[in-house]
XYZ file of C-alpha atoms in Angstrom:
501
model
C 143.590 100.755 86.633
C 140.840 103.164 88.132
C 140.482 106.443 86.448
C 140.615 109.646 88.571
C 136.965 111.280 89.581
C 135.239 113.657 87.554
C 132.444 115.449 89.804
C 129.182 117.328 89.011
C 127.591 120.202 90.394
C 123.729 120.791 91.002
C 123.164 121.832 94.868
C 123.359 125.776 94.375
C 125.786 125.646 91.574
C 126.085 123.735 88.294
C 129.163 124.173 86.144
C 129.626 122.781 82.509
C 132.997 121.775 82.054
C 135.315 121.018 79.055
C 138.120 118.337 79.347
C 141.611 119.003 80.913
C 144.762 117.134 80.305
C 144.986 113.473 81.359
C 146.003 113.485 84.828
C 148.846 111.233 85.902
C 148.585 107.741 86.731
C 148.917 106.680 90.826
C 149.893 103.522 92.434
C 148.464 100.068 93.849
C 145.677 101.804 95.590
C 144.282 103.288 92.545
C 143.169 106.072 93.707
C 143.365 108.235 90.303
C 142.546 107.631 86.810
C 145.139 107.728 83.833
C 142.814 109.629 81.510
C 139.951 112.224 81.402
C 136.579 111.257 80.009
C 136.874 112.657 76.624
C 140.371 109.875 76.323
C 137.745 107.321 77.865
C 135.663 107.850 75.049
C 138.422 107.908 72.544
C 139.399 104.589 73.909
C 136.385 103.354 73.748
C 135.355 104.731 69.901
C 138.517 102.596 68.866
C 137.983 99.695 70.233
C 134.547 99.438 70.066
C 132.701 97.259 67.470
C 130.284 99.288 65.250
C 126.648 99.060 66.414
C 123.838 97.722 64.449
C 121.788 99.436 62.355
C 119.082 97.039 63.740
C 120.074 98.728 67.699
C 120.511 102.306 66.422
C 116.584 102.228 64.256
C 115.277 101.117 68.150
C 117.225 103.273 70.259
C 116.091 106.502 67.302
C 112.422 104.575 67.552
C 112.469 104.942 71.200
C 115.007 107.905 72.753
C 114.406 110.221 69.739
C 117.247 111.616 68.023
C 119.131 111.035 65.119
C 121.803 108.015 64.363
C 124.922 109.943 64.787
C 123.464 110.940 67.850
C 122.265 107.098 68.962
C 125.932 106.295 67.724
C 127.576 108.392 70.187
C 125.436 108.051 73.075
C 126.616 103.766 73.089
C 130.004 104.881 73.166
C 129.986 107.491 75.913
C 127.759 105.529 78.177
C 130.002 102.613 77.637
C 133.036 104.926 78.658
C 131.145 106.592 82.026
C 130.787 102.404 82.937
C 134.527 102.347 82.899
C 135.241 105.792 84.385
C 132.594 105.944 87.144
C 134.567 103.227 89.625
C 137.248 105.411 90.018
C 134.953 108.402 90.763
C 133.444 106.628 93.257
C 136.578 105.634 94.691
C 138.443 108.537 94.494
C 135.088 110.540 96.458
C 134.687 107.615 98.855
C 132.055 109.603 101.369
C 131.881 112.278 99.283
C 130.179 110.310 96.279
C 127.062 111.143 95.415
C 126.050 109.476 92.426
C 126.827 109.534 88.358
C 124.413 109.875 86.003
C 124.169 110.548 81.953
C 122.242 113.111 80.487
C 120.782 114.304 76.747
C 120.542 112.979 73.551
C 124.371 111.708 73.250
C 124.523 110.713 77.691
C 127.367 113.334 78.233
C 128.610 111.950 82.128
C 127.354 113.749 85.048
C 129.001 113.192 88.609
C 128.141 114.382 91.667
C 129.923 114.925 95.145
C 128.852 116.412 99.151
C 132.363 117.952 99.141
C 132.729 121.497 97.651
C 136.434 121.014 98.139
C 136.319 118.453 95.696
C 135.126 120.462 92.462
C 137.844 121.892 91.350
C 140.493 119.179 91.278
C 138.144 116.211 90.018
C 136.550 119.248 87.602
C 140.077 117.735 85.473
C 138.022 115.087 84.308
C 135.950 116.732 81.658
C 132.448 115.782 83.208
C 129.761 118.108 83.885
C 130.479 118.527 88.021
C 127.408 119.125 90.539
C 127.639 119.951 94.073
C 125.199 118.236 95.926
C 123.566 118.294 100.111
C 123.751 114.381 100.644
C 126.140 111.464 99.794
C 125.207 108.386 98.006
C 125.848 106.577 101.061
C 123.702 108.885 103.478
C 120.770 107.951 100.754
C 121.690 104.351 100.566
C 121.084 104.367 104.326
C 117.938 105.981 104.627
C 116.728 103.553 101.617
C 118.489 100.880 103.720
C 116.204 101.810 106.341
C 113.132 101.307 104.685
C 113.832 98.457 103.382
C 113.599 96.781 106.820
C 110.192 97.742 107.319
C 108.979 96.510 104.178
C 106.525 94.578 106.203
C 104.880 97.491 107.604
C 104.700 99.756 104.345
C 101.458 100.304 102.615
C 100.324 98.455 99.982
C 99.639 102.014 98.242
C 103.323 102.308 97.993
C 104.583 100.654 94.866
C 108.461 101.924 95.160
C 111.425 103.515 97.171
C 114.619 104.074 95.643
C 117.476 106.692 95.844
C 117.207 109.058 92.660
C 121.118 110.307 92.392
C 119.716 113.422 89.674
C 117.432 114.867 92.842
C 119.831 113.723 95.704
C 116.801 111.984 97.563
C 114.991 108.600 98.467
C 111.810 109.010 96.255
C 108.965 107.268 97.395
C 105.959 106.612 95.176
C 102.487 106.551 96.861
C 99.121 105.764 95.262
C 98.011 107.583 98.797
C 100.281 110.418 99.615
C 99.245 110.685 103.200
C 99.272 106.700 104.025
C 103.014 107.425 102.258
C 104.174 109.857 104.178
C 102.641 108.098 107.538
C 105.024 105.840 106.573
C 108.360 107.988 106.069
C 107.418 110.218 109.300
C 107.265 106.118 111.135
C 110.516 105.178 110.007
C 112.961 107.506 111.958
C 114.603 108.493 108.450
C 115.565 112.249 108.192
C 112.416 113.954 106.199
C 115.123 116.168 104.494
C 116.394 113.230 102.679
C 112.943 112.055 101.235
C 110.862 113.340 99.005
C 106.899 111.669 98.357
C 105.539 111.581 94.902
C 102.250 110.717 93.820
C 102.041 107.804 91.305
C 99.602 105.585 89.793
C 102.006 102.706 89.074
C 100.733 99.134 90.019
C 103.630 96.593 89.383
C 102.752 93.304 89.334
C 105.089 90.364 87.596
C 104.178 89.640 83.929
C 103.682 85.989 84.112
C 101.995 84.954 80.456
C 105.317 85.245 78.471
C 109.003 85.981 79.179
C 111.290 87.747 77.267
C 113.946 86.881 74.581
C 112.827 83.255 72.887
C 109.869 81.356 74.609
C 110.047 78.500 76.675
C 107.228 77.110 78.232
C 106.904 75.357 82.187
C 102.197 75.047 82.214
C 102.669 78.758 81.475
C 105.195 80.763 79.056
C 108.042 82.368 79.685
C 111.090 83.672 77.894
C 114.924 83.119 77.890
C 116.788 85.883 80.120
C 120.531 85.036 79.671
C 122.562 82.051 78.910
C 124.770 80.402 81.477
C 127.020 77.988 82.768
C 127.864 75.941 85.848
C 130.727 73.984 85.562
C 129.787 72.054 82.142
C 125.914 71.827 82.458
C 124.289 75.084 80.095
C 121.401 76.502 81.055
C 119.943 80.406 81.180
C 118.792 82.849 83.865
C 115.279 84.340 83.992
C 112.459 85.680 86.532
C 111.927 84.181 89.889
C 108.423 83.744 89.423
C 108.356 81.999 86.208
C 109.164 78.881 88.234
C 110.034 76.895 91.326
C 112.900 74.334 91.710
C 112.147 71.060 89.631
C 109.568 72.711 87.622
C 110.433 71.239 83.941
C 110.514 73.225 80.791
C 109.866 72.847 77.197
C 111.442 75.400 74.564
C 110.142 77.455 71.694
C 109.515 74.282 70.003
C 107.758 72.400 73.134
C 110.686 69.964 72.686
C 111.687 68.939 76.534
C 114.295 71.414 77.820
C 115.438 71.951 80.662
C 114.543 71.961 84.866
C 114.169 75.027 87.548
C 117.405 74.608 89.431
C 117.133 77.643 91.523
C 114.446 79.873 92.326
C 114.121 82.983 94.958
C 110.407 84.954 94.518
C 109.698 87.155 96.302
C 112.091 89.039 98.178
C 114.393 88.490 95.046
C 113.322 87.921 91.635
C 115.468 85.492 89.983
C 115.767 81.718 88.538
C 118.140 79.749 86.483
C 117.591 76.645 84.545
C 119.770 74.169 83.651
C 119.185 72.484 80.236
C 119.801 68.708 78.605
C 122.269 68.177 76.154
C 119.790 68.958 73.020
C 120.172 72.899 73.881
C 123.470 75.058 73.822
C 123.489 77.887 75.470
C 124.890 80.887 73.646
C 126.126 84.585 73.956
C 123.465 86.162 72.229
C 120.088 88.048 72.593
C 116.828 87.896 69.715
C 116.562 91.739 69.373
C 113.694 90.568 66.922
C 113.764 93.403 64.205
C 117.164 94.567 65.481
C 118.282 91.330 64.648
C 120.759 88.768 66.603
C 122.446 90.634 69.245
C 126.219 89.511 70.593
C 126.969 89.673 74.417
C 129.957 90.370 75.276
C 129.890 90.633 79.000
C 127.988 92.262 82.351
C 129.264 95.775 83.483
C 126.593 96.942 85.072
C 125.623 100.817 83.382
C 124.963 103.972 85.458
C 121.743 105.638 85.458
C 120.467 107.922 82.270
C 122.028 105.169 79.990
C 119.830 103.731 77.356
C 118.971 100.176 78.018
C 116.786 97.700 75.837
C 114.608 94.832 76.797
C 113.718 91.439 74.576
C 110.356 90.018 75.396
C 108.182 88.020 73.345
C 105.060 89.867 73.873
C 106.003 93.554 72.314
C 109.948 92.182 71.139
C 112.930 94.884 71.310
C 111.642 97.679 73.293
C 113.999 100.566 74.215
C 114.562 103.315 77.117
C 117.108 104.842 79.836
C 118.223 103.454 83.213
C 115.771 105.196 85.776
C 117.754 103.776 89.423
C 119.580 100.939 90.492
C 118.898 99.209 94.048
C 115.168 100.413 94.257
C 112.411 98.453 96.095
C 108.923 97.400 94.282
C 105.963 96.239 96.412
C 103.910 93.160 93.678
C 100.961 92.070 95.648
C 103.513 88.779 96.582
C 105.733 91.093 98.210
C 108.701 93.336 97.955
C 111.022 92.560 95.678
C 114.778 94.643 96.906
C 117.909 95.642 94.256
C 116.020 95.510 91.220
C 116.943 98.250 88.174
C 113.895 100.583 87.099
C 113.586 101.606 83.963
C 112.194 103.429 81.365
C 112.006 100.888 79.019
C 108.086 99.892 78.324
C 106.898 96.461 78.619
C 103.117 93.741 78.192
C 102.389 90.801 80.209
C 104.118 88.345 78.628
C 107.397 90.391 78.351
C 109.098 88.891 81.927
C 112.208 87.145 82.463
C 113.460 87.844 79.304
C 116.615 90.020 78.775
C 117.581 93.532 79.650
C 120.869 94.879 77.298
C 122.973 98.125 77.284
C 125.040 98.030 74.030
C 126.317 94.670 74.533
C 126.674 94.133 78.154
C 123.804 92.033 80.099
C 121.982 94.261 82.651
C 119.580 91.810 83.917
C 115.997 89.590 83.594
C 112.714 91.201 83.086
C 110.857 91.269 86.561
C 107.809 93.533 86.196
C 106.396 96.749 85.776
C 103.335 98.675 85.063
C 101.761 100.598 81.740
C 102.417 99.324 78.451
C 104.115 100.013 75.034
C 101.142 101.939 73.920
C 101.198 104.313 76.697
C 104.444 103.977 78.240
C 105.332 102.682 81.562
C 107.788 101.399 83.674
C 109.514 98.246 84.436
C 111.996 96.603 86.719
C 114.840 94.396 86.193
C 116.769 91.509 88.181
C 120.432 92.592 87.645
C 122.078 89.628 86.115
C 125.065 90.015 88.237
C 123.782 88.993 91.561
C 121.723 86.145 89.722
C 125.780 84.924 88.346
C 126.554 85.839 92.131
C 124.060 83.727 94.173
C 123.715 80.516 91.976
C 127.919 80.635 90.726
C 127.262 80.474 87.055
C 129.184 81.951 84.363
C 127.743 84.308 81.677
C 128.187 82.881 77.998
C 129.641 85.833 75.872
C 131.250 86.387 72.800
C 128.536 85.808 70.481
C 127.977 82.126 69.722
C 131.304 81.402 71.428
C 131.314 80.527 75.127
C 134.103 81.768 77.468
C 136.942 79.600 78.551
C 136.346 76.566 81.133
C 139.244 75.750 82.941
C 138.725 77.285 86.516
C 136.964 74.655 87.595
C 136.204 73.612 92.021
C 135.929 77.382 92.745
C 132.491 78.266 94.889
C 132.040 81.657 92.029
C 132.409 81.454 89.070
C 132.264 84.892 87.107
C 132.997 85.510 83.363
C 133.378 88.675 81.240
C 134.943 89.957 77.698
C 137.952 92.950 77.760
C 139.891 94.162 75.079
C 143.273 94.731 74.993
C 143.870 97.440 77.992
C 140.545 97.468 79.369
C 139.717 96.450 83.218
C 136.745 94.433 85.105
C 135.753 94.395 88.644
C 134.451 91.001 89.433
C 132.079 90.384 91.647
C 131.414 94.416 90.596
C 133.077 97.478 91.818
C 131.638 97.558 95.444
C 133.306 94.020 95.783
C 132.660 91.297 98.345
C 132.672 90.914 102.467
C 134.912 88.295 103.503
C 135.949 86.747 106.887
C 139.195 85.990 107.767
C 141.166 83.433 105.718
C 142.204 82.062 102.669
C 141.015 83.633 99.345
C 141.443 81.403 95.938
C 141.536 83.480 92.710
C 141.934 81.562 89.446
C 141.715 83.174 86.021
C 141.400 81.755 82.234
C 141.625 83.942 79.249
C 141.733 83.227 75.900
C 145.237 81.607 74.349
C 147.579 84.185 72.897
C 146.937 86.563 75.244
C 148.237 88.257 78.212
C 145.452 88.642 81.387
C 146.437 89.588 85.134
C 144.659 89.457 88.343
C 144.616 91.271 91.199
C 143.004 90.851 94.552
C 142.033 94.063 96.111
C 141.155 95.085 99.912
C 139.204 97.968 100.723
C 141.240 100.640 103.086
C 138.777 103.712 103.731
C 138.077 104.904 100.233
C 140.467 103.334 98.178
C 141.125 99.917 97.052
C 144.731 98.403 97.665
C 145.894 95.545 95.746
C 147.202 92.615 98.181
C 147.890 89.979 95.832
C 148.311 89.271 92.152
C 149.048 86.605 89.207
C 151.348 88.475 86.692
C 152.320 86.011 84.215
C 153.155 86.439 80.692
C 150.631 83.925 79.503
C 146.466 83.647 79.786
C 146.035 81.839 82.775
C 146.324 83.086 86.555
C 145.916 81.524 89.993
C 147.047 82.313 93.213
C 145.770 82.475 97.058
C 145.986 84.752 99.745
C 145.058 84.809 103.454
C 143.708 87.732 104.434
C 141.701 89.582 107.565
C 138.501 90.386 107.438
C 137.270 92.961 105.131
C 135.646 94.148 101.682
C 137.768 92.737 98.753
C 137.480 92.496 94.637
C 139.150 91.126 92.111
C 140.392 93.292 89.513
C 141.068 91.771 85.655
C 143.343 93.254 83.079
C 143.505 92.112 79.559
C 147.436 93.498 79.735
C 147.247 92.367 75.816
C 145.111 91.185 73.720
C 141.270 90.611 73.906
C 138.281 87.986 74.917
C 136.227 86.194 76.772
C 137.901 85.096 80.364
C 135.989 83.384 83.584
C 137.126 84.010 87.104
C 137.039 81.710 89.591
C 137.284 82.484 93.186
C 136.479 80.930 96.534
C 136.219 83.471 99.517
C 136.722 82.749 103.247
């Protein structure tokens, strides 16, 4: 169920806080959260499997720090992933953003609402009090975006920055920049201009993970499925639809099935029955690394990238939803990150403990230097093409929602929740909504379809059983809905199938 908020403070007051008693779990709506975020991590630290060694030497390499500190920064960013939803839910308007911080990510929140500080204080997060909500940023950011064909080619980025409560815009040319902002009709209190020398372009030569090659080289973001036929996601502008592929090897592969570049950044290929796809990422000196699903991580986590031109790289989550300018055009929703990155290094993978973020896109500076780079989040690639995510190591997830439009997949264990297509769910017209659901045998999985009602998410339909499997419809009005998952007992791969009207 979703966790009651835990706010931050940072506008004229910041307030270190320790953790309170669990509050007390609510009903359907889900308004509150059963436990504070020191239980989250508790929960987390016992179900978690041990990290390793290869992924703690690179995060040390790369974050600084020592292992007991790399150790316990995995497990509390993996808990703020499952506590931030009901933050943001419990806020609704007065959200303004979650973050982690230091050497160990200790969870920062942040609200527009001083009223809110005390009570959601409970949580045990550091609490900051902040001018503008999430959403009033995501607006003004919204608002560029639509004149992306009028911005300057000296502006490389927008994106909202949740730590400064602003829309930062980077500008090779401050004054062309700011031309720009002042054009826009966005309120100048909400943006802030920074210099930068960044140049993003997409790294073309090679792309991440293992090598596959199309007249160029690229690299293997994630695998997938569709139905039966394998395949893997990876950059946009590795390749357009029937563009053929070889593998490491230069044995024939696999074909371009989809392809969006630019104005998205993202591809999947579909491969021939010599390749199987599996739930894994080469972390090269880290070693083989198990996926286990996609929950997407908030910014300040650490995050590595796989690419075959400088391998397992390291860094933190910068902001989600930004905008990058490449000399093709603007690319909107990518990740930016911290993480460094060589021509050569795109489409490959992008990894938070074990949970896909997304493909390489591009970026700017290198691993010598440092730099930054951008990332496809995998989700709306899983999203836009309906493919499943192959977790669990080398084993795939379960197959048998089949006929659905979306197909979604994930791994829980016993207790945990998912929010599929993600925790800001999906628009829907009026009509019939088909939810399907397929965990692994022996266990005990529910799902339940959830409308949005102001802030807080109400369930309006559900498959209960005793048993793995779940499907059920509902006809509903027009709205924002979600599915929510719940391994009630047990643990494992599942896939979620679901048609919308």
């Amino acid at each position: 169920m979703l966790r009651r908020s835990a706010v931050t403070a940072g506008f004229a007051l910041a307030l270190t806080l320790v953790a309170a008693p669990a509050l007390a779990q609510q009903g359907p709506g889900e308004s509150a959260t059963p436990y504070t975020f020191a239980e989250a991590r508790a929960k987390v630290a016992a179900t978690a499997a041990k990290p390793s060694p290869g992924l703690l030497d690179a995060i040390r390499r790369d974050l600084g720090g020592t292992g007991e500190q790399a150790a316990a920064r995995l497990i509390n960013e993996a808990a703020a992933a499952k506590i931030e939803p009901a933050l943001r839910g419990q806020l609704g308007a007065a959200y303004a953003g979650a973050w982690v911080n230091g050497p160990t990510s200790e969870l920062v929140v942040a609200t527009s609402d001083s009223t809110k500080v005390a009570s959601l204080a409970k949580s045990g997060a550091e609490v900051k009090l902040f001018k503008h909500s999430l959403a009033t940023l995501e607006a003004a950011k919204a608002t560029l975006d639509g004149l992306v064909s009028s911005a300057p080619k000296s502006v490389p980025s927008w994106y909202v920055d949740v730590r400064t409560n602003s829309v930062v815009v980077l500008a090779g040319d401050v004054a062309e920049a700011q031309a720009f902002v002042n054009g826009s009709g966005v309120d100048a209190s909400l943006v802030r201009v920074e210099a930068s020398q960044e140049k993003p372009t997409p790294l073309y030569d090679v792309r991440g993970g293992d090598a596959y090659y199309m007249g160029g080289r690229c690299s293997v973001g994630f695998s997938v499925t569709r139905g039966s036929q394998g395949g893997f996601a990876t950059a946009g502008h590795c390749g357009t639809v029937g563009t053929a592929t070889q593998g490491f090897n230069r044995v024939a592969q696999g074909t371009f099935q989809g392809s969006s570049f630019p104005g998205n950044d993202y591809a999947w290929v579909a491969v021939n029955a010599n390749w199987t796809p599996t739930g894994v990422v080469n972390g090269y000196s880290a070693g083989i690394l198990p996926v286990n699903g996609s929950t997407q991580q908030v910014v300040g986590s650490s995050i590595c990238r796989s690419g075959s031109t400088t391998q397992y790289r390291c860094g933190t989550i910068s902001q989600h939803n930004t905008s990058v300018t490449y000399p093709e055009g603007t690319i909107t929703g990518l990740t930016r990150t911290t993480v460094c990155a060589e021509p050569g290094d795109s489409g490959g993978s992008y990894i938070s403990g074990t949970q896909a973020q997304g493909v390489t896109s591009g970026g700017s500076g290198n691993c010598t230097s440092g730099g930054t780079t951008y990332h496809q989040p995998i989700n709306e690639i899983l999203s836009v093409y309906g493919l499943t995510l192959v977790t669990g190591g080398t084993n795939p997830p379960p197959t048998g929602c089949t006929g659905y439009t979306n197909t979604y997949t994930g791994s829980l264990t016993s207790n945990a929740n998912a929010y599929q297509p993600g925790t800001a769910g999906y628009s829907a017209a009026a009509g019939v909504h088909r939810v399907c659901l397929d965990a692994p045998n022996g266990t005990d999985y529910d799902a339940y379809l959830q409308k949005l009602s102001g802030s807080t998410w109400t369930t309006v339909a559900s498959g209960t059983s005793s048993g793995p499997d779940e499907a059920f419809t509902y006809n509903g009005t027009a709205g924002t809905y979600r599915v929510r998952v719940h391994a009630y007992s047990g643990s494992g791969s599942y896939t979620l199938g679901l048609t919308r009207p």
